[in-house]
Short mmCIF file of C-alpha atoms in Angstrom, two decimals:
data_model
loop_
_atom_site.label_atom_id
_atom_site.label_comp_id
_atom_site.label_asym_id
_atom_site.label_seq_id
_atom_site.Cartn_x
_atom_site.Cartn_y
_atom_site.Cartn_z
CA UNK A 1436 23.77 29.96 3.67
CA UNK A 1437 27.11 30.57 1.46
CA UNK A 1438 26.26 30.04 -1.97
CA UNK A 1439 27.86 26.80 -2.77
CA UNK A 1440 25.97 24.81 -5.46
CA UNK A 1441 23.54 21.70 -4.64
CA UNK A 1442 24.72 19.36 -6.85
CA UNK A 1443 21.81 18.71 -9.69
CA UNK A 1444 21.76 18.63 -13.14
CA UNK A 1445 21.75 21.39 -15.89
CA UNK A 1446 17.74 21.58 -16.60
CA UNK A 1447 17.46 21.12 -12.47
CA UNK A 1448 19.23 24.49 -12.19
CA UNK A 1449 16.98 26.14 -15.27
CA UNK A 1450 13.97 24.68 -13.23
CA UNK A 1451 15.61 26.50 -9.75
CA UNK A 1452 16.01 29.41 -11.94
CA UNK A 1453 12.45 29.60 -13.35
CA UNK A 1454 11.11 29.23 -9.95
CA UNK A 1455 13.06 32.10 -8.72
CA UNK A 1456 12.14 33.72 -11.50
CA UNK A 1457 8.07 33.14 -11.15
CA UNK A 1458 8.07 33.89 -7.50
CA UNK A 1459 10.26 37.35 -8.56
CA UNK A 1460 7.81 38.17 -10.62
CA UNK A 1461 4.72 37.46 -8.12
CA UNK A 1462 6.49 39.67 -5.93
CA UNK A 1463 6.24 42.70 -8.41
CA UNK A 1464 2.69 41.96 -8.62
CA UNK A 1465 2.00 41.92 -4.99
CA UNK A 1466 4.20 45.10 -3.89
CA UNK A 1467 0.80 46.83 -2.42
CA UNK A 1468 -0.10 44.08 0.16
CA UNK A 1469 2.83 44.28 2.37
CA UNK A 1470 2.43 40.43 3.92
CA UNK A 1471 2.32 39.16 0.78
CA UNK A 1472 5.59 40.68 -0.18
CA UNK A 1473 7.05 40.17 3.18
CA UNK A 1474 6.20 36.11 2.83
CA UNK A 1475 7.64 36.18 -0.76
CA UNK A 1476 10.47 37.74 -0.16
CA UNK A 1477 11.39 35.15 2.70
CA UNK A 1478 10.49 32.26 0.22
CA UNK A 1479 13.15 33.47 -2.78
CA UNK A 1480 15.31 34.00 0.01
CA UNK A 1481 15.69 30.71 1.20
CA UNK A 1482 15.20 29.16 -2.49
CA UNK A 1483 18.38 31.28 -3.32
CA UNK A 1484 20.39 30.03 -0.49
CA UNK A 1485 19.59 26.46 -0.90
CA UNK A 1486 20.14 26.00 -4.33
CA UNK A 1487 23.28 28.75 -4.41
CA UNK A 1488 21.70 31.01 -6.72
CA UNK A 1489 21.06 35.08 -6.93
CA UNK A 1490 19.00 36.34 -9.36
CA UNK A 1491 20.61 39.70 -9.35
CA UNK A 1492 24.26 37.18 -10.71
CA UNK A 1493 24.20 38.21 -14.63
CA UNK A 1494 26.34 34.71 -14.97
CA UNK A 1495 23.73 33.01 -13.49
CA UNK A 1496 21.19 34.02 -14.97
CA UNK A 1497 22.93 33.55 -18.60
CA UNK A 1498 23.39 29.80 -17.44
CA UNK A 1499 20.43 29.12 -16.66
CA UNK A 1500 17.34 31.20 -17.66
CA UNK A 1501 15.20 29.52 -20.00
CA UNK A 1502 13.78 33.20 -21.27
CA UNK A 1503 11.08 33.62 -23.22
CA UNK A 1504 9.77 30.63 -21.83
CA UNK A 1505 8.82 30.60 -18.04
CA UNK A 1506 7.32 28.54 -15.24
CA UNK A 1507 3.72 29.49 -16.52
CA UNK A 1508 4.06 28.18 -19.93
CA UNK A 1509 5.73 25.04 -18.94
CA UNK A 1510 3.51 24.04 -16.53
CA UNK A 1511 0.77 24.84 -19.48
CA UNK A 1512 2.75 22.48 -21.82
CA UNK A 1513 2.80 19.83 -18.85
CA UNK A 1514 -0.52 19.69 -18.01
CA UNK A 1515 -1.58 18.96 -21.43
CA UNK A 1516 0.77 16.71 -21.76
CA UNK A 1517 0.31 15.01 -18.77
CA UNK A 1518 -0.24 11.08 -19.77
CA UNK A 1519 2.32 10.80 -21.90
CA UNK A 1520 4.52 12.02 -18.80
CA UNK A 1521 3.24 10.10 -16.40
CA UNK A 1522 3.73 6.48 -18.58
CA UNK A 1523 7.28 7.75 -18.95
CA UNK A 1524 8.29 8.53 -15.30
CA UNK A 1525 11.06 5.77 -13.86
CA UNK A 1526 9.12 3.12 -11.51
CA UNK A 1527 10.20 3.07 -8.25
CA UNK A 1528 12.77 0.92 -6.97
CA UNK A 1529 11.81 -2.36 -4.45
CA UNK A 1530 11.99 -0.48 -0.92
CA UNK A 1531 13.36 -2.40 2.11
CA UNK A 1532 10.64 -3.47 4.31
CA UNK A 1533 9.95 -5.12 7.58
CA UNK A 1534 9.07 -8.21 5.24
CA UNK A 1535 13.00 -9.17 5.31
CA UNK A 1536 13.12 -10.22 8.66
CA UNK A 1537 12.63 -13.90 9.50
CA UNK A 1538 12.48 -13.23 12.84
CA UNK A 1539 9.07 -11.83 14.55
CA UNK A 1540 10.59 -10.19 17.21
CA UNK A 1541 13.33 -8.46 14.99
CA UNK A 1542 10.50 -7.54 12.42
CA UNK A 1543 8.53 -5.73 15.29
CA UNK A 1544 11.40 -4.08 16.78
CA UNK A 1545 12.59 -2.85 13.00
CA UNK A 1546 8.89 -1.73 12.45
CA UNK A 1547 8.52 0.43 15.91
CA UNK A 1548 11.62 2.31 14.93
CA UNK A 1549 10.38 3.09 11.81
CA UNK A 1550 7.44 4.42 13.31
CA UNK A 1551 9.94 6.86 16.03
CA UNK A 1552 11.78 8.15 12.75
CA UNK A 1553 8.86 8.87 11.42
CA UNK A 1554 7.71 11.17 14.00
CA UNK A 1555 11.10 12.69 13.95
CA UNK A 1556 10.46 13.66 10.76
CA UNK A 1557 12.62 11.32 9.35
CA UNK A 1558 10.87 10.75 6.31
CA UNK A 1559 9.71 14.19 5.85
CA UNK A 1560 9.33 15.73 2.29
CA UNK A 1561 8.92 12.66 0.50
CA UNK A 1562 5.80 10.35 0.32
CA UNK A 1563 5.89 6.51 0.84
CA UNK A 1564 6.69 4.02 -1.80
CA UNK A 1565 8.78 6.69 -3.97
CA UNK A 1566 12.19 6.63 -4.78
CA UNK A 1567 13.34 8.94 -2.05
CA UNK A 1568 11.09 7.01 0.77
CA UNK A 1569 12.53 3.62 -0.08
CA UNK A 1570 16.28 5.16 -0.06
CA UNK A 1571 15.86 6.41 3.38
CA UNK A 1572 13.79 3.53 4.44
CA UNK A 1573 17.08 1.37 3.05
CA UNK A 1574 19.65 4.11 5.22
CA UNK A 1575 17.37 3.66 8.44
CA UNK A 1576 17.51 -0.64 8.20
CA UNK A 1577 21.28 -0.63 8.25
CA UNK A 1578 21.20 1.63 10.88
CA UNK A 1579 18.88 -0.23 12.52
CA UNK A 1580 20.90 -3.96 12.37
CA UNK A 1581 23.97 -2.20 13.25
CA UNK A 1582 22.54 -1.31 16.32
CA UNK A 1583 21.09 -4.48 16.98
CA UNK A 1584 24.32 -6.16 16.21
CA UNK A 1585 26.10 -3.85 18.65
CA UNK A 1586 23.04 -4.39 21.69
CA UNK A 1587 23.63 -7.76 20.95
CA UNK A 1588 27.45 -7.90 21.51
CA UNK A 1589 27.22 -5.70 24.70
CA UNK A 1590 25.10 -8.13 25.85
CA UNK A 1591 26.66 -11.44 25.33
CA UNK A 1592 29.87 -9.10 26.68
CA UNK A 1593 27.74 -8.18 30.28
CA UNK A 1594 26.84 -11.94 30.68
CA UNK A 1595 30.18 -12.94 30.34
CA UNK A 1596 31.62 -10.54 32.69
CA UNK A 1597 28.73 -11.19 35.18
CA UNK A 1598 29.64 -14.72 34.82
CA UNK A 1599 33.26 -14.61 35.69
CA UNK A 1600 33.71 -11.75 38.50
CA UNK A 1601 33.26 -12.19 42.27
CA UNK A 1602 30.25 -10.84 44.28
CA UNK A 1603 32.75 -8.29 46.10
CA UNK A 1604 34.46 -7.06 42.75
CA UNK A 1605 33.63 -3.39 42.59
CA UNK A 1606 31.63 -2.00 39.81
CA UNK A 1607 33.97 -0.63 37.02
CA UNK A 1608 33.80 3.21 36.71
CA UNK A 1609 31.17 4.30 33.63
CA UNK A 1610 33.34 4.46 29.93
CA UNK A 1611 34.31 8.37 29.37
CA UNK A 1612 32.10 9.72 26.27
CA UNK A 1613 34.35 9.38 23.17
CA UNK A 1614 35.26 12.27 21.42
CA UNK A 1615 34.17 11.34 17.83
CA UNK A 1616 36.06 14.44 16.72
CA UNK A 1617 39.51 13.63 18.65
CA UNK A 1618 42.69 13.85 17.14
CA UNK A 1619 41.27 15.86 14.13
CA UNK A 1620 43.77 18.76 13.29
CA UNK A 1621 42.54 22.17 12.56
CA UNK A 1622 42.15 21.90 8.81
CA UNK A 1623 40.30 18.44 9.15
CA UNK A 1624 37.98 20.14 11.82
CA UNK A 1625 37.35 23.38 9.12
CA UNK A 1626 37.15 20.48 6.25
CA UNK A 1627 34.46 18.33 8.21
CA UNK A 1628 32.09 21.83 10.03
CA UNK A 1629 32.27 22.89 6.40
CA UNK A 1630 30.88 19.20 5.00
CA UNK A 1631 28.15 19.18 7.90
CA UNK A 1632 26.99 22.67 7.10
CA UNK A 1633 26.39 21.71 3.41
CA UNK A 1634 24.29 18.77 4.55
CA UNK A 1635 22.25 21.16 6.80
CA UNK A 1636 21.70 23.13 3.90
CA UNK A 1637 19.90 20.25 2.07
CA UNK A 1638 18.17 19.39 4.85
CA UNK A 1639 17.10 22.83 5.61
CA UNK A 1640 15.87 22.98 1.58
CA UNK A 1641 13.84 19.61 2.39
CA UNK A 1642 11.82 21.34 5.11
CA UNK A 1643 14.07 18.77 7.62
CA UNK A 1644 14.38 21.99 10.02
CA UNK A 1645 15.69 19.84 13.47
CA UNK A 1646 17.48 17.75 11.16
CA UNK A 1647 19.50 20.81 9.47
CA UNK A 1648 19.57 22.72 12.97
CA UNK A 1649 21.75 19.78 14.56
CA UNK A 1650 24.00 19.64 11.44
CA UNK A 1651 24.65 23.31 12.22
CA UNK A 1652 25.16 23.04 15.86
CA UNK A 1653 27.39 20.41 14.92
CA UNK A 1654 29.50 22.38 12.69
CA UNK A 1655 29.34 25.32 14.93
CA UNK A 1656 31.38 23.22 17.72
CA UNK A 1657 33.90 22.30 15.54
CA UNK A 1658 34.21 25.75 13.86
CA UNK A 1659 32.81 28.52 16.66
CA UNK A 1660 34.40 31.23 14.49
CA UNK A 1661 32.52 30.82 11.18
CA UNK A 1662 29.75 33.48 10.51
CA UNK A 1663 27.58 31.36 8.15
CA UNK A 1664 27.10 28.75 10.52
CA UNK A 1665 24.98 30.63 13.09
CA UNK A 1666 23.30 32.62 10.16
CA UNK A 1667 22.73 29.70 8.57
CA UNK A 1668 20.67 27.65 12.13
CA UNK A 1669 19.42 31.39 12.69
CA UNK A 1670 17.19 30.62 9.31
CA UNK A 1671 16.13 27.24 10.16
CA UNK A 1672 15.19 28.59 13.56
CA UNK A 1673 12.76 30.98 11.82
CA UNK A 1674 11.24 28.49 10.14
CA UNK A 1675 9.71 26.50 12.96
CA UNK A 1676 8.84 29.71 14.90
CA UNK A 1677 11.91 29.83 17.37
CA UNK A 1678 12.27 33.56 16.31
CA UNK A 1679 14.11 34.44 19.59
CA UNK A 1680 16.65 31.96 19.32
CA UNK A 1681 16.79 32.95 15.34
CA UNK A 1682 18.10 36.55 17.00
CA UNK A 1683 20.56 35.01 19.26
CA UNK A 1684 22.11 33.15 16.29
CA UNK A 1685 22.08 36.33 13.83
CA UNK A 1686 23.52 38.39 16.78
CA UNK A 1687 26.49 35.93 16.92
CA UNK A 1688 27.29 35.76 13.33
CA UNK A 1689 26.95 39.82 13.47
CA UNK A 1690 29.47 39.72 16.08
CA UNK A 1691 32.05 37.43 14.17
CA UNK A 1692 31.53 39.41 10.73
CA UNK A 1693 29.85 42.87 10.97
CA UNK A 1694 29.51 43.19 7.18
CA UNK A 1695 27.52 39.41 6.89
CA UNK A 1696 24.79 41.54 5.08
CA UNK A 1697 22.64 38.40 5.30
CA UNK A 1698 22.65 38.07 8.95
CA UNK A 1699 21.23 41.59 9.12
CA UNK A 1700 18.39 40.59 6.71
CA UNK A 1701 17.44 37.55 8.75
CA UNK A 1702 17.71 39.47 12.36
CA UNK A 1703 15.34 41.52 10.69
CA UNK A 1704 13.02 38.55 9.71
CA UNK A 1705 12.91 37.34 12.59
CA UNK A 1706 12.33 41.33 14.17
CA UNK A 1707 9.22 40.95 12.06
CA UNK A 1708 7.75 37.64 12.48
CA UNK A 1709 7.49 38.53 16.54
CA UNK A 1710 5.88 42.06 15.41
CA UNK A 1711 8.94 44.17 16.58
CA UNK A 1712 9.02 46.30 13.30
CA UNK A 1713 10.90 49.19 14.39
CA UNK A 1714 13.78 46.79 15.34
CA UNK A 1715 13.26 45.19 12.53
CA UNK A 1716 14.57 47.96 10.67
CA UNK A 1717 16.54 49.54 12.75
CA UNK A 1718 19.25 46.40 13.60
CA UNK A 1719 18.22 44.59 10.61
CA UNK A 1720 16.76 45.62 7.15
CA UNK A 1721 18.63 49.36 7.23
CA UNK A 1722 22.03 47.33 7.93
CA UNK A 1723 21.41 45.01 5.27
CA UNK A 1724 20.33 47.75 2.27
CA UNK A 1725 23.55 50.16 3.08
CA UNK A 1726 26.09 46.73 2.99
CA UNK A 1727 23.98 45.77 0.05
CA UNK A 1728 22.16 48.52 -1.57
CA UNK A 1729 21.01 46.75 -4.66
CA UNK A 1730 19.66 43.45 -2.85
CA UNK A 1731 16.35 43.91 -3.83
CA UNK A 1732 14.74 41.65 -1.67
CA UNK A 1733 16.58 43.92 1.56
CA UNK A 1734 14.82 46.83 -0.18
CA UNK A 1735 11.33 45.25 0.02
CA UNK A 1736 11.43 43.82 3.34
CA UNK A 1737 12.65 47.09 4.85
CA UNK A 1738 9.97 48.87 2.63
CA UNK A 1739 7.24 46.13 4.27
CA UNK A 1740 8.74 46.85 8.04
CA UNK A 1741 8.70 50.62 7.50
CA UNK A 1742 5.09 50.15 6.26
CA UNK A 1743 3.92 48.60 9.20
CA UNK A 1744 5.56 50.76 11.38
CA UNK A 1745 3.56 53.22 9.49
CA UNK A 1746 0.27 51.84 10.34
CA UNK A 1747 0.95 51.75 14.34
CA UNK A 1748 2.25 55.34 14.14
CA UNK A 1749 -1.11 56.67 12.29
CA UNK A 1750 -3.09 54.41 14.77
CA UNK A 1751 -1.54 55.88 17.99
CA UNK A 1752 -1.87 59.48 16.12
CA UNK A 1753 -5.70 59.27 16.20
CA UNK A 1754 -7.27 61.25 18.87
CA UNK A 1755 -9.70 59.30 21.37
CA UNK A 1756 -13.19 60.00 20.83
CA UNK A 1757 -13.78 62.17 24.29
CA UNK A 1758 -10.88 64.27 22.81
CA UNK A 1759 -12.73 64.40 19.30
CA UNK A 1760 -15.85 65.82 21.16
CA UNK A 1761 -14.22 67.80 23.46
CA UNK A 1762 -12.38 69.67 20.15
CA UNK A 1763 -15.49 70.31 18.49
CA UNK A 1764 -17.33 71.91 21.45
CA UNK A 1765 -14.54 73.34 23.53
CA UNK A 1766 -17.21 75.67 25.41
CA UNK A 1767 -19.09 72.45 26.40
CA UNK A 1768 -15.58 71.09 27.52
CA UNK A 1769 -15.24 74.05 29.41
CA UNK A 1770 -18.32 74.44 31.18
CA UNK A 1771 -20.42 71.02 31.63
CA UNK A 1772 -23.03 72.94 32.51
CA UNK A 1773 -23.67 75.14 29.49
CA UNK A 1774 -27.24 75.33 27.94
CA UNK A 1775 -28.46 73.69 30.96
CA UNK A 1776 -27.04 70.06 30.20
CA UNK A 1777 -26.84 67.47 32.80
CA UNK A 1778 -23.62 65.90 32.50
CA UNK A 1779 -24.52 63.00 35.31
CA UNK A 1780 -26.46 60.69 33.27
CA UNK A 1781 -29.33 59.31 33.51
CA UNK A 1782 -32.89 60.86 31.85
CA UNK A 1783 -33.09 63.96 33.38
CA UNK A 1784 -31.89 66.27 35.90
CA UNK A 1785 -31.50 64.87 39.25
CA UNK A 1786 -32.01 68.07 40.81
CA UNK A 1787 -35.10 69.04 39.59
CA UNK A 1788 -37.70 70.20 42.10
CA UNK A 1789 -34.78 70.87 44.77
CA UNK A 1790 -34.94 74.19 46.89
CA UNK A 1791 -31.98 76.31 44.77
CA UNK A 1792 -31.54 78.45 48.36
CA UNK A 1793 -30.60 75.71 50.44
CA UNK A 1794 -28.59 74.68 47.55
CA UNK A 1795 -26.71 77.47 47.68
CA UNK A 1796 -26.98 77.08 51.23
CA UNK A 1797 -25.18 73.44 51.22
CA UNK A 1798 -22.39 74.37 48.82
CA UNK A 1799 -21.35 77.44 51.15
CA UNK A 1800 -21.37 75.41 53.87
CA UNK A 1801 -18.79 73.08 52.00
CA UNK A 1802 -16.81 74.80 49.85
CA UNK A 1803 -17.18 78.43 51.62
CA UNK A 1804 -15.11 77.80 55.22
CA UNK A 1805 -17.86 76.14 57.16
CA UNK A 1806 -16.16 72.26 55.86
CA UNK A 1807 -18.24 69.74 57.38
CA UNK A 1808 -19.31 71.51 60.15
CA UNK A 1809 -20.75 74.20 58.78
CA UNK A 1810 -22.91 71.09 57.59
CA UNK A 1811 -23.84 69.57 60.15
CA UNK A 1812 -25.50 72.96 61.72
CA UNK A 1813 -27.02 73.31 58.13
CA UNK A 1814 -28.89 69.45 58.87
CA UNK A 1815 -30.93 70.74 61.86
CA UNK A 1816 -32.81 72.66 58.88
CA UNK A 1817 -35.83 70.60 59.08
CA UNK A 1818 -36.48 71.66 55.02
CA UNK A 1819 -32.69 70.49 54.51
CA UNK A 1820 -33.02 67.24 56.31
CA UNK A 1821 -35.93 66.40 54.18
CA UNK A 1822 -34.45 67.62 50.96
CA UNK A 1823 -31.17 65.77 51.71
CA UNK A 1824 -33.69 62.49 52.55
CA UNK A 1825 -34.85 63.21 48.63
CA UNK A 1826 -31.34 62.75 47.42
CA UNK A 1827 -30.12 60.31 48.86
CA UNK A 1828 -33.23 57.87 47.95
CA UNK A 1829 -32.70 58.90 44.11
CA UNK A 1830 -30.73 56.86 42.44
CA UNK A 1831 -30.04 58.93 39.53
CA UNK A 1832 -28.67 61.74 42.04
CA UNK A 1833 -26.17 59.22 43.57
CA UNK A 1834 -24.66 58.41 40.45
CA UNK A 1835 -24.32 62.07 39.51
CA UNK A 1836 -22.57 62.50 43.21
CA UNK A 1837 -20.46 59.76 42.21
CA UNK A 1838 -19.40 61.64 38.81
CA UNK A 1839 -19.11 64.64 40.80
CA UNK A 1840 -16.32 63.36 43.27
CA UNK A 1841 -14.16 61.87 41.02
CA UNK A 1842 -14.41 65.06 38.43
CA UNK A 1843 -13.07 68.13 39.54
CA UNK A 1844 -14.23 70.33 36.31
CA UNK A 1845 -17.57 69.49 36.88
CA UNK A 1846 -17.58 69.72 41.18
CA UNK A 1847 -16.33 73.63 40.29
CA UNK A 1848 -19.24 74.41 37.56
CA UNK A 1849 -21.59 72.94 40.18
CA UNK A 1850 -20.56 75.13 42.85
CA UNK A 1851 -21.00 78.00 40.54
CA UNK A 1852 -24.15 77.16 38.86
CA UNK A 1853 -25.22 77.55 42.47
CA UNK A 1854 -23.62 80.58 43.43
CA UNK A 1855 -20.99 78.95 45.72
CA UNK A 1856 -17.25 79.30 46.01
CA UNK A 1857 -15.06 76.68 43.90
CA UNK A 1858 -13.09 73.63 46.15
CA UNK A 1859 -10.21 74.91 47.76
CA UNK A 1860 -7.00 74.76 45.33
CA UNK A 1861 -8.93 77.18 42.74
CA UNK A 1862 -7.62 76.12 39.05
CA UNK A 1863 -4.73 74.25 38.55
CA UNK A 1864 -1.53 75.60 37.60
CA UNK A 1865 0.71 74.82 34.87
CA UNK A 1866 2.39 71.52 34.98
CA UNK A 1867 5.37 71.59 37.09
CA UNK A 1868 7.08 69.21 34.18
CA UNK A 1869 6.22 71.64 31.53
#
């Protein structure tokens, strides 16, 4: 948004000013919590661009800083004087109302499309019976009878024509869309895209966010080549979550004007909102502080984004807790087997009580060159067959066989603890990547 004035009085500019000026200064305040500051720095962004102000502009802030006094104090003064305000405020104006139309069926027509604007959003930002409400409700009723009128003439138009052709007459071909922008020259096109975009800026300052991004997209097809335009529906996009499509547009205006410092700031807003910090920073915020190194409010966003990029790295860095134990007892690590442990599970040793010879026995026949075969001569040992019986009714031993075929480490310390030969393969080598 460029930072052409809203039009408003002299003490509505020193009220602009003092809230830029109170949310500056909550923004000091805040600088350890790094949402906070992120959220505030977003709010004086868009209060700047709305109302065309900067709060780094000396000018400005000669014009219209009401220093020493501030938003606190004010709103102190107000709030004890609060009656005396209120019996002064303007009354309202009479609003136009359904209650103007004689007709019943015009009146319920008039009041169902009051009802669709309002859940356009129509009437957002302003509550019913004030000032603002009854102005728009006034703008929607002549809209509203001129399209009557119009239904109403295409109608009596159809009849007529129905009336007066033959059965056999064909159908006329369907009217061609008019071009409501046709015959405009180049500077009229510039003149109006430049008249929509201020009207999406005052929507966009009302909270109207669909409302301001049509204006935009409006402007942006009679002017493709203007920067602010995209940058400008890029913010409103952000606002009602469309963060993706808030890139596309800041991409764009990038592309047409690689020094638009504010389109970097708002590609990295919207970086942020989806929780992609390190782009964030690294096609937004960074760009913005080196085209604008004293734009505070680049300086604490990128500050924010680098913060929480912070945080994920120091999470990742933190070993697991297997590697935590395994550092502090790298001979237990080493050998699961050390001290007598039983690193199977399970209360106990599994193995207690079992003949350690034909142990030994089993794990030569295995490991040793006798394979499988070597085992199944080894089962016609009655003692074996009855040991192996033992096993494979203990629960507590199948779960340690489970452990033992899917762990390597511990399948070589059991071979040894029983005086056997490691598996074939003997320790690994070095890693062929390293």
């Amino acid at each position: 948004i460029t930072h052409a004035k809203m039009e408003g009085s002299a003490n509505q500019n020193k009220l602009n000013w003092a809230i830029l000026e109170y949310l500056n200064s909550a923004r000091s305040s805040s600088s350890s919590n790094a949402s906070a500051t992120q959220s505030l720095n977003a709010a004086i962004e868009n209060l700047q661009n709305a109302f065309g102000l900067s709060l780094g502009d000396d000018s400005q802030k000669a014009a219209h800083s009401s220093a020493p006094l501030d938003l606190a104090a004010a709103f102190s003064f107000a709030l004890a004087n609060k009656d005396a305000a209120v019996a002064a405020a303007p009354k309202s104006s009479a609003s136009a109302s359904s209650e103007d139309f004689t007709d019943p069926e015009l009146k319920e027509k008039f009041n169902r499309y009051v009802d669709l604007l309002a859940k356009r959003g129509f009437f957002n930002g302003c509550d019913k019976g004030s000032d603002e409400y009854n102005d728009r409700l006034s703008k929607a009723k002549t809209r509203f009878l001129a399209k009557y009128a119009q239904e109403q003439q295409e109608e009596a138009a159809a009849k007529a024509a129905s009336a007066t052709s033959s059965s056999s007459a064909p159908a006329p071909a369907p009217a061609a869309p008019v071009d409501k922008n046709a015959g405009l020259t180049d500077a009229q096109k510039t003149e109006k895209a430049e008249s929509l975009k201020n009207e999406g800026n005052q929507k966009l300052s009302s909270r109207q966010y669909a409302d301001a991004i049509n204006l935009y997209s409006e402007a942006i097809q009679l002017n493709p080549r203007n920067a602010i335009y995209y940058s400008n529906r890029a913010a409103a996009y952000s606002h009602i979550g469309e963060h993706q499509k808030a890139i596309q547009d800041c991409n764009a205006a990038i592309k047409l004007d690689p020094k638009y410092s504010k389109a970097y700031s708002r590609l990295g807003l919207a970086y942020f909102s989806l929780g992609k910090y390190r782009e964030a920073v690294e096609f937004g915020y960074k760009k913005a502080v080196e085209l604008e190194p004293n734009n505070a409010t680049a300086k604490e966003s990128l500050a924010a984004a680098e913060a929480k990029i912070a945080e994920l790295d120091a999470a990742a860095a933190a070993p697991s807790p297997a590697a935590a134990a395994a550092a502090a007892n790298p001979a237990a690590a080493a050998n699961p087997f050390a001290g007598g442990a039983n690193p199977f599970g399970g209360a106990g040793n599994p193995l207690a009580g079992m003949n350690p010879d034909l142990m030994r026995e089993a794990m030569n026949a295995m490991g040793g060159g006798g394979g499988m075969g070597g085992l199944a001569g080894l089962m016609s040992n009655p003692a074996f067959a009855q040991m192996a019986q033992s096993m494979m009714s203990n629960p507590a031993f199948m779960s340690m066989a489970q452990n033992l075929a899917s762990n390597p480490d511990i399948l070589r310390s059991f071979g040894s603890m029983f005086g056997g030969q490691p598996p074939a393969g003997g320790n690994p080598g070095p890693d062929n990547d390293d």
